[in-house]
Amino acid sequence: MKEKKANIAVLVSGTGTNLQAIIDAQKSGVIKSGEIKLVISNKKDAYAITRAQDAGIKTTVITKQEYGEEFENRITEVLNENSIDLIVLAGFMVILTRRFTETFKNRIINVHPSLIPSFCGEGFYGLRVHKAALRKGVKVTGATVHFVNEIPDGGEIIEQKAVRVYPGDTPEKLQKRVMRQAEWKILPKAVETISERIIDNEHL
Ligand code: GAR
């Protein structure tokens, strides 16, 4: 077993089912090269915070209301204080500035609920993505894990998985299928891949 692990911070805004998938993958050993050290939420009432607390993980709430212009600076401070190597955006509904993404270049990954480059970029988040996919009438959608750069959903793709769309699907039904069949599988996988690269000091 490897001694050193990558220190992971998970950034969340909502329900936290993707956070749960990472927690479970850590418990089951799918994620063995990294350890979740911290969960940061930009929403006080996010259920993801409860999930983190139940798993014994340290949590911090950093809201734009409270920090205003200092929002990203405060996040950076907390990440540095905790010697974070890898930042995982798991339903984090904030677009990060170039300044932030450059500071943590190749150290931020995000899960998006479509097959990028479809249904992505500014304005495409959560259920809106699935509504757009259904409106277009695609027969296949899916999820993507990618590095985060200054372009929303524009960074290098790490993992993707396709999911069928069925007649009669609602955005909610489709969202659940995409989560279950794609997001909860490819996100833990990507977290392990990138954590391993970090501890092996591979060029990122
Ligand atoms: C997930 O479907 C995630 O892919 C999506 O929000 C949901 C969060 O659910 N993220 C985005 O749309 C980001 N552009 P969760 O809080 O249960 O993980």
PDB file of C-alpha atoms and ligand atoms in Angstrom:
ATOM      1  CA  MET A   1       0.000   0.000   0.000  1.00  0.00           C
ATOM      2  CA  LYS A   2       1.182   3.508  -0.794  1.00  0.00           C
ATOM      3  CA  GLU A   3       2.014   5.634   2.225  1.00  0.00           C
ATOM      4  CA  LYS A   4       1.529   9.089   0.788  1.00  0.00           C
ATOM      5  CA  LYS A   5      -1.922  10.181  -0.302  1.00  0.00           C
ATOM      6  CA  ALA A   6      -3.097  13.244  -2.183  1.00  0.00           C
ATOM      7  CA  ASN A   7      -5.027  15.641   0.066  1.00  0.00           C
ATOM      8  CA  ILE A   8      -8.447  16.213  -1.471  1.00  0.00           C
ATOM      9  CA  ALA A   9     -10.924  19.053  -0.962  1.00  0.00           C
ATOM     10  CA  VAL A  10     -14.440  18.608  -2.333  1.00  0.00           C
ATOM     11  CA  LEU A  11     -16.395  21.784  -3.169  1.00  0.00           C
ATOM     12  CA  VAL A  12     -20.175  21.473  -3.070  1.00  0.00           C
ATOM     13  CA  SER A  13     -23.381  23.535  -3.249  1.00  0.00           C
ATOM     14  CA  GLY A  14     -26.247  21.075  -2.932  1.00  0.00           C
ATOM     15  CA  THR A  15     -27.390  17.544  -2.283  1.00  0.00           C
ATOM     16  CA  GLY A  16     -23.935  16.027  -2.426  1.00  0.00           C
ATOM     17  CA  THR A  17     -24.665  12.671  -4.051  1.00  0.00           C
ATOM     18  CA  ASN A  18     -21.378  12.952  -5.942  1.00  0.00           C
ATOM     19  CA  LEU A  19     -19.586  13.750  -2.692  1.00  0.00           C
ATOM     20  CA  GLN A  20     -21.233  10.605  -1.266  1.00  0.00           C
ATOM     21  CA  ALA A  21     -19.933   8.562  -4.204  1.00  0.00           C
ATOM     22  CA  ILE A  22     -16.390   9.765  -3.454  1.00  0.00           C
ATOM     23  CA  ILE A  23     -16.779   9.046   0.284  1.00  0.00           C
ATOM     24  CA  ASP A  24     -18.066   5.530  -0.508  1.00  0.00           C
ATOM     25  CA  ALA A  25     -15.271   4.930  -3.012  1.00  0.00           C
ATOM     26  CA  GLN A  26     -12.732   5.923  -0.405  1.00  0.00           C
ATOM     27  CA  LYS A  27     -14.286   3.479   2.085  1.00  0.00           C
ATOM     28  CA  SER A  28     -14.408   0.631  -0.419  1.00  0.00           C
ATOM     29  CA  GLY A  29     -10.846   1.210  -1.598  1.00  0.00           C
ATOM     30  CA  VAL A  30     -11.676   2.364  -5.137  1.00  0.00           C
ATOM     31  CA  ILE A  31      -9.979   5.601  -4.113  1.00  0.00           C
ATOM     32  CA  LYS A  32      -6.714   4.625  -2.437  1.00  0.00           C
ATOM     33  CA  SER A  33      -4.288   7.300  -3.600  1.00  0.00           C
ATOM     34  CA  GLY A  34      -6.155  10.250  -2.106  1.00  0.00           C
ATOM     35  CA  GLU A  35      -7.986  11.205   1.053  1.00  0.00           C
ATOM     36  CA  ILE A  36     -10.811  13.727   1.498  1.00  0.00           C
ATOM     37  CA  LYS A  37      -9.501  16.233   4.025  1.00  0.00           C
ATOM     38  CA  LEU A  38     -12.098  18.918   3.681  1.00  0.00           C
ATOM     39  CA  VAL A  39     -15.502  19.770   2.225  1.00  0.00           C
ATOM     40  CA  ILE A  40     -16.189  23.392   1.349  1.00  0.00           C
ATOM     41  CA  SER A  41     -19.760  24.535   0.695  1.00  0.00           C
ATOM     42  CA  ASN A  42     -20.831  27.916  -0.650  1.00  0.00           C
ATOM     43  CA  LYS A  43     -24.358  27.263   0.676  1.00  0.00           C
ATOM     44  CA  LYS A  44     -25.102  27.151   4.391  1.00  0.00           C
ATOM     45  CA  ASP A  45     -27.962  24.670   4.058  1.00  0.00           C
ATOM     46  CA  ALA A  46     -26.423  22.227   1.561  1.00  0.00           C
ATOM     47  CA  TYR A  47     -27.237  18.620   2.477  1.00  0.00           C
ATOM     48  CA  ALA A  48     -23.726  17.749   1.335  1.00  0.00           C
ATOM     49  CA  ILE A  49     -22.451  19.253   4.610  1.00  0.00           C
ATOM     50  CA  THR A  50     -24.438  16.672   6.608  1.00  0.00           C
ATOM     51  CA  ARG A  51     -23.032  13.883   4.433  1.00  0.00           C
ATOM     52  CA  ALA A  52     -19.484  15.099   5.118  1.00  0.00           C
ATOM     53  CA  GLN A  53     -20.107  15.422   8.855  1.00  0.00           C
ATOM     54  CA  ASP A  54     -21.609  11.921   8.982  1.00  0.00           C
ATOM     55  CA  ALA A  55     -18.403  10.641   7.394  1.00  0.00           C
ATOM     56  CA  GLY A  56     -16.272  12.529   9.926  1.00  0.00           C
ATOM     57  CA  ILE A  57     -14.877  14.975   7.370  1.00  0.00           C
ATOM     58  CA  LYS A  58     -14.062  18.574   8.262  1.00  0.00           C
ATOM     59  CA  THR A  59     -16.463  21.107   6.686  1.00  0.00           C
ATOM     60  CA  THR A  60     -16.286  24.837   6.022  1.00  0.00           C
ATOM     61  CA  VAL A  61     -18.986  27.148   4.698  1.00  0.00           C
ATOM     62  CA  ILE A  62     -17.744  30.047   2.562  1.00  0.00           C
ATOM     63  CA  THR A  63     -20.522  32.121   1.021  1.00  0.00           C
ATOM     64  CA  LYS A  64     -20.387  34.969  -1.476  1.00  0.00           C
ATOM     65  CA  GLN A  65     -22.818  36.873   0.733  1.00  0.00           C
ATOM     66  CA  GLU A  66     -20.366  36.781   3.603  1.00  0.00           C
ATOM     67  CA  TYR A  67     -17.082  37.187   1.709  1.00  0.00           C
ATOM     68  CA  GLY A  68     -18.087  39.218  -1.356  1.00  0.00           C
ATOM     69  CA  GLU A  69     -14.977  40.128  -3.363  1.00  0.00           C
ATOM     70  CA  GLU A  70     -12.890  38.003  -1.023  1.00  0.00           C
ATOM     71  CA  PHE A  71     -14.853  34.807  -1.782  1.00  0.00           C
ATOM     72  CA  GLU A  72     -12.179  33.064  -3.852  1.00  0.00           C
ATOM     73  CA  ASN A  73      -9.352  34.428  -1.701  1.00  0.00           C
ATOM     74  CA  ARG A  74     -10.949  32.869   1.358  1.00  0.00           C
ATOM     75  CA  ILE A  75     -11.321  29.526  -0.442  1.00  0.00           C
ATOM     76  CA  THR A  76      -7.656  29.718  -1.522  1.00  0.00           C
ATOM     77  CA  GLU A  77      -6.589  30.440   2.041  1.00  0.00           C
ATOM     78  CA  VAL A  78      -8.491  27.447   3.428  1.00  0.00           C
ATOM     79  CA  LEU A  79      -7.152  25.167   0.676  1.00  0.00           C
ATOM     80  CA  ASN A  80      -3.590  26.241   1.420  1.00  0.00           C
ATOM     81  CA  GLU A  81      -4.037  25.939   5.183  1.00  0.00           C
ATOM     82  CA  ASN A  82      -5.063  22.312   4.620  1.00  0.00           C
ATOM     83  CA  SER A  83      -2.260  21.557   2.106  1.00  0.00           C
ATOM     84  CA  ILE A  84      -4.785  20.499  -0.523  1.00  0.00           C
ATOM     85  CA  ASP A  85      -3.364  18.782  -3.624  1.00  0.00           C
ATOM     86  CA  LEU A  86      -6.588  18.127  -5.535  1.00  0.00           C
ATOM     87  CA  ILE A  87      -9.808  20.146  -5.676  1.00  0.00           C
ATOM     88  CA  VAL A  88     -12.934  18.269  -6.744  1.00  0.00           C
ATOM     89  CA  LEU A  89     -15.966  20.276  -7.824  1.00  0.00           C
ATOM     90  CA  ALA A  90     -18.944  18.016  -7.081  1.00  0.00           C
ATOM     91  CA  GLY A  91     -22.087  19.996  -7.830  1.00  0.00           C
ATOM     92  CA  PHE A  92     -20.316  23.289  -7.026  1.00  0.00           C
ATOM     93  CA  MET A  93     -22.499  25.889  -8.745  1.00  0.00           C
ATOM     94  CA  VAL A  94     -19.963  28.692  -9.009  1.00  0.00           C
ATOM     95  CA  ILE A  95     -17.909  29.717 -12.039  1.00  0.00           C
ATOM     96  CA  LEU A  96     -14.330  30.229 -10.898  1.00  0.00           C
ATOM     97  CA  THR A  97     -12.197  33.076 -12.233  1.00  0.00           C
ATOM     98  CA  ARG A  98      -9.074  32.659 -14.330  1.00  0.00           C
ATOM     99  CA  ARG A  99      -7.031  33.847 -11.379  1.00  0.00           C
ATOM    100  CA  PHE A 100      -8.250  30.937  -9.275  1.00  0.00           C
ATOM    101  CA  THR A 101      -8.010  28.288 -12.007  1.00  0.00           C
ATOM    102  CA  GLU A 102      -4.443  29.427 -12.856  1.00  0.00           C
ATOM    103  CA  THR A 103      -3.437  29.241  -9.171  1.00  0.00           C
ATOM    104  CA  PHE A 104      -4.539  25.599  -9.088  1.00  0.00           C
ATOM    105  CA  LYS A 105      -3.744  24.680 -12.693  1.00  0.00           C
ATOM    106  CA  ASN A 106      -4.318  20.960 -13.368  1.00  0.00           C
ATOM    107  CA  ARG A 107      -5.385  20.518  -9.769  1.00  0.00           C
ATOM    108  CA  ILE A 108      -9.137  21.149 -10.158  1.00  0.00           C
ATOM    109  CA  ILE A 109     -11.552  18.624 -11.627  1.00  0.00           C
ATOM    110  CA  ASN A 110     -15.301  18.905 -12.196  1.00  0.00           C
ATOM    111  CA  VAL A 111     -18.157  16.541 -12.948  1.00  0.00           C
ATOM    112  CA  HIS A 112     -20.658  17.759 -15.545  1.00  0.00           C
ATOM    113  CA  PRO A 113     -23.931  15.960 -16.364  1.00  0.00           C
ATOM    114  CA  SER A 114     -23.603  15.755 -20.160  1.00  0.00           C
ATOM    115  CA  LEU A 115     -21.204  14.536 -22.811  1.00  0.00           C
ATOM    116  CA  ILE A 116     -19.069  17.657 -23.298  1.00  0.00           C
ATOM    117  CA  PRO A 117     -19.051  19.530 -25.717  1.00  0.00           C
ATOM    118  CA  SER A 118     -22.843  19.094 -25.735  1.00  0.00           C
ATOM    119  CA  PHE A 119     -25.016  21.009 -23.264  1.00  0.00           C
ATOM    120  CA  CYS A 120     -22.213  22.697 -21.361  1.00  0.00           C
ATOM    121  CA  GLY A 121     -20.763  26.132 -20.603  1.00  0.00           C
ATOM    122  CA  GLU A 122     -22.310  29.074 -18.828  1.00  0.00           C
ATOM    123  CA  GLY A 123     -25.979  28.559 -17.892  1.00  0.00           C
ATOM    124  CA  PHE A 124     -25.825  24.758 -18.221  1.00  0.00           C
ATOM    125  CA  TYR A 125     -25.960  23.278 -14.762  1.00  0.00           C
ATOM    126  CA  GLY A 126     -28.051  20.790 -12.802  1.00  0.00           C
ATOM    127  CA  LEU A 127     -31.494  20.036 -14.239  1.00  0.00           C
ATOM    128  CA  ARG A 128     -31.091  22.681 -16.959  1.00  0.00           C
ATOM    129  CA  VAL A 129     -28.618  20.386 -18.704  1.00  0.00           C
ATOM    130  CA  HIS A 130     -31.110  17.521 -18.854  1.00  0.00           C
ATOM    131  CA  LYS A 131     -33.939  19.842 -19.944  1.00  0.00           C
ATOM    132  CA  ALA A 132     -31.771  21.004 -22.846  1.00  0.00           C
ATOM    133  CA  ALA A 133     -30.870  17.432 -23.803  1.00  0.00           C
ATOM    134  CA  LEU A 134     -34.547  16.402 -23.846  1.00  0.00           C
ATOM    135  CA  ARG A 135     -35.512  19.524 -25.805  1.00  0.00           C
ATOM    136  CA  LYS A 136     -32.929  18.644 -28.432  1.00  0.00           C
ATOM    137  CA  GLY A 137     -34.170  15.065 -28.578  1.00  0.00           C
ATOM    138  CA  VAL A 138     -30.781  13.365 -28.182  1.00  0.00           C
ATOM    139  CA  LYS A 139     -30.973   9.605 -27.714  1.00  0.00           C
ATOM    140  CA  VAL A 140     -27.716   9.403 -25.809  1.00  0.00           C
ATOM    141  CA  THR A 141     -26.397  11.712 -23.131  1.00  0.00           C
ATOM    142  CA  GLY A 142     -24.032  11.077 -20.223  1.00  0.00           C
ATOM    143  CA  ALA A 143     -21.499  12.667 -17.929  1.00  0.00           C
ATOM    144  CA  THR A 144     -17.983  14.063 -18.155  1.00  0.00           C
ATOM    145  CA  VAL A 145     -15.184  14.626 -15.683  1.00  0.00           C
ATOM    146  CA  HIS A 146     -12.730  17.272 -16.829  1.00  0.00           C
ATOM    147  CA  PHE A 147      -9.994  19.574 -15.626  1.00  0.00           C
ATOM    148  CA  VAL A 148     -11.172  23.074 -14.810  1.00  0.00           C
ATOM    149  CA  ASN A 149      -9.676  26.044 -16.591  1.00  0.00           C
ATOM    150  CA  GLU A 150     -10.902  29.595 -17.229  1.00  0.00           C
ATOM    151  CA  ILE A 151     -13.462  28.439 -19.808  1.00  0.00           C
ATOM    152  CA  PRO A 152     -16.625  27.029 -18.185  1.00  0.00           C
ATOM    153  CA  ASP A 153     -16.595  23.253 -18.866  1.00  0.00           C
ATOM    154  CA  GLY A 154     -13.689  23.861 -21.265  1.00  0.00           C
ATOM    155  CA  GLY A 155     -10.771  21.999 -19.676  1.00  0.00           C
ATOM    156  CA  GLU A 156      -9.219  18.712 -20.780  1.00  0.00           C
ATOM    157  CA  ILE A 157     -11.533  15.699 -20.549  1.00  0.00           C
ATOM    158  CA  ILE A 158     -10.524  12.945 -18.110  1.00  0.00           C
ATOM    159  CA  GLU A 159     -13.484  10.516 -18.222  1.00  0.00           C
ATOM    160  CA  GLN A 160     -16.817  10.229 -20.026  1.00  0.00           C
ATOM    161  CA  LYS A 161     -19.676   7.753 -19.930  1.00  0.00           C
ATOM    162  CA  ALA A 162     -22.740   7.572 -22.165  1.00  0.00           C
ATOM    163  CA  VAL A 163     -26.290   6.992 -20.913  1.00  0.00           C
ATOM    164  CA  ARG A 164     -29.442   6.172 -22.948  1.00  0.00           C
ATOM    165  CA  VAL A 165     -32.348   8.574 -23.120  1.00  0.00           C
ATOM    166  CA  TYR A 166     -35.741   6.817 -23.183  1.00  0.00           C
ATOM    167  CA  PRO A 167     -39.137   7.948 -24.495  1.00  0.00           C
ATOM    168  CA  GLY A 168     -41.132   9.488 -21.658  1.00  0.00           C
ATOM    169  CA  ASP A 169     -38.033  10.674 -19.776  1.00  0.00           C
ATOM    170  CA  THR A 170     -38.474  13.756 -17.621  1.00  0.00           C
ATOM    171  CA  PRO A 171     -35.468  15.944 -16.688  1.00  0.00           C
ATOM    172  CA  GLU A 172     -35.642  14.452 -13.173  1.00  0.00           C
ATOM    173  CA  LYS A 173     -35.708  10.850 -14.411  1.00  0.00           C
ATOM    174  CA  LEU A 174     -32.851  11.504 -16.785  1.00  0.00           C
ATOM    175  CA  GLN A 175     -30.825  13.282 -14.123  1.00  0.00           C
ATOM    176  CA  LYS A 176     -31.129  10.291 -11.785  1.00  0.00           C
ATOM    177  CA  ARG A 177     -30.111   7.822 -14.521  1.00  0.00           C
ATOM    178  CA  VAL A 178     -27.112   9.946 -15.517  1.00  0.00           C
ATOM    179  CA  MET A 179     -26.029  10.200 -11.888  1.00  0.00           C
ATOM    180  CA  ARG A 180     -26.464   6.497 -11.152  1.00  0.00           C
ATOM    181  CA  GLN A 181     -25.038   5.120 -14.407  1.00  0.00           C
ATOM    182  CA  ALA A 182     -22.349   7.696 -15.108  1.00  0.00           C
ATOM    183  CA  GLU A 183     -21.467  10.418 -12.566  1.00  0.00           C
ATOM    184  CA  TRP A 184     -21.146   8.242  -9.458  1.00  0.00           C
ATOM    185  CA  LYS A 185     -18.878   5.876 -11.409  1.00  0.00           C
ATOM    186  CA  ILE A 186     -16.613   8.153 -13.403  1.00  0.00           C
ATOM    187  CA  LEU A 187     -16.051  10.781 -10.701  1.00  0.00           C
ATOM    188  CA  PRO A 188     -14.484   8.394  -8.129  1.00  0.00           C
ATOM    189  CA  LYS A 189     -12.488   6.772 -10.950  1.00  0.00           C
ATOM    190  CA  ALA A 190     -11.110  10.130 -12.078  1.00  0.00           C
ATOM    191  CA  VAL A 191     -10.352  11.152  -8.490  1.00  0.00           C
ATOM    192  CA  GLU A 192      -8.247   8.007  -8.094  1.00  0.00           C
ATOM    193  CA  THR A 193      -6.486   8.494 -11.456  1.00  0.00           C
ATOM    194  CA  ILE A 194      -5.514  12.096 -10.739  1.00  0.00           C
ATOM    195  CA  SER A 195      -4.617  11.432  -7.081  1.00  0.00           C
ATOM    196  CA  GLU A 196      -2.297   8.653  -8.209  1.00  0.00           C
ATOM    197  CA  ARG A 197      -0.678  10.952 -10.755  1.00  0.00           C
ATOM    198  CA  ILE A 198      -0.170  13.595  -8.083  1.00  0.00           C
ATOM    199  CA  ILE A 199       1.507  11.268  -5.611  1.00  0.00           C
ATOM    200  CA  ASP A 200       3.607   9.702  -8.336  1.00  0.00           C
ATOM    201  CA  ASN A 201       4.671  13.244  -9.230  1.00  0.00           C
ATOM    202  CA  GLU A 202       3.692  12.705 -12.812  1.00  0.00           C
ATOM    203  CA  HIS A 203       3.691  15.718 -15.059  1.00  0.00           C
ATOM    204  CA  LEU A 204       0.158  17.095 -15.061  1.00  0.00           C
TER     205      LEU A 204
HETATM  206  C1  GAR B   1     -24.778  16.791 -10.543  1.00  0.00           C
HETATM  207  O1  GAR B   1     -25.607  16.245 -11.526  1.00  0.00           O
HETATM  208  C2  GAR B   1     -23.588  17.478 -11.176  1.00  0.00           C
HETATM  209  O2  GAR B   1     -23.088  16.822 -12.303  1.00  0.00           O
HETATM  210  C3  GAR B   1     -24.188  18.794 -11.540  1.00  0.00           C
HETATM  211  O3  GAR B   1     -25.028  19.132 -10.457  1.00  0.00           O
HETATM  212  C4  GAR B   1     -25.476  17.932  -9.812  1.00  0.00           C
HETATM  213  C5  GAR B   1     -25.094  18.013  -8.362  1.00  0.00           C
HETATM  214  O4  GAR B   1     -25.644  16.924  -7.641  1.00  0.00           O
HETATM  215  N1  GAR B   1     -23.167  19.776 -11.789  1.00  0.00           N
HETATM  216  C6  GAR B   1     -23.272  20.726 -12.701  1.00  0.00           C
HETATM  217  O5  GAR B   1     -24.249  20.891 -13.380  1.00  0.00           O
HETATM  218  C7  GAR B   1     -22.056  21.633 -12.813  1.00  0.00           C
HETATM  219  N2  GAR B   1     -22.071  22.334 -14.070  1.00  0.00           N
HETATM  220  P1  GAR B   1     -25.043  16.464  -6.248  1.00  0.00           P
HETATM  221  O6  GAR B   1     -24.971  17.697  -5.355  1.00  0.00           O
HETATM  222  O7  GAR B   1     -26.060  15.463  -5.739  1.00  0.00           O
HETATM  223  O8  GAR B   1     -23.689  15.851  -6.486  1.00  0.00           O
END
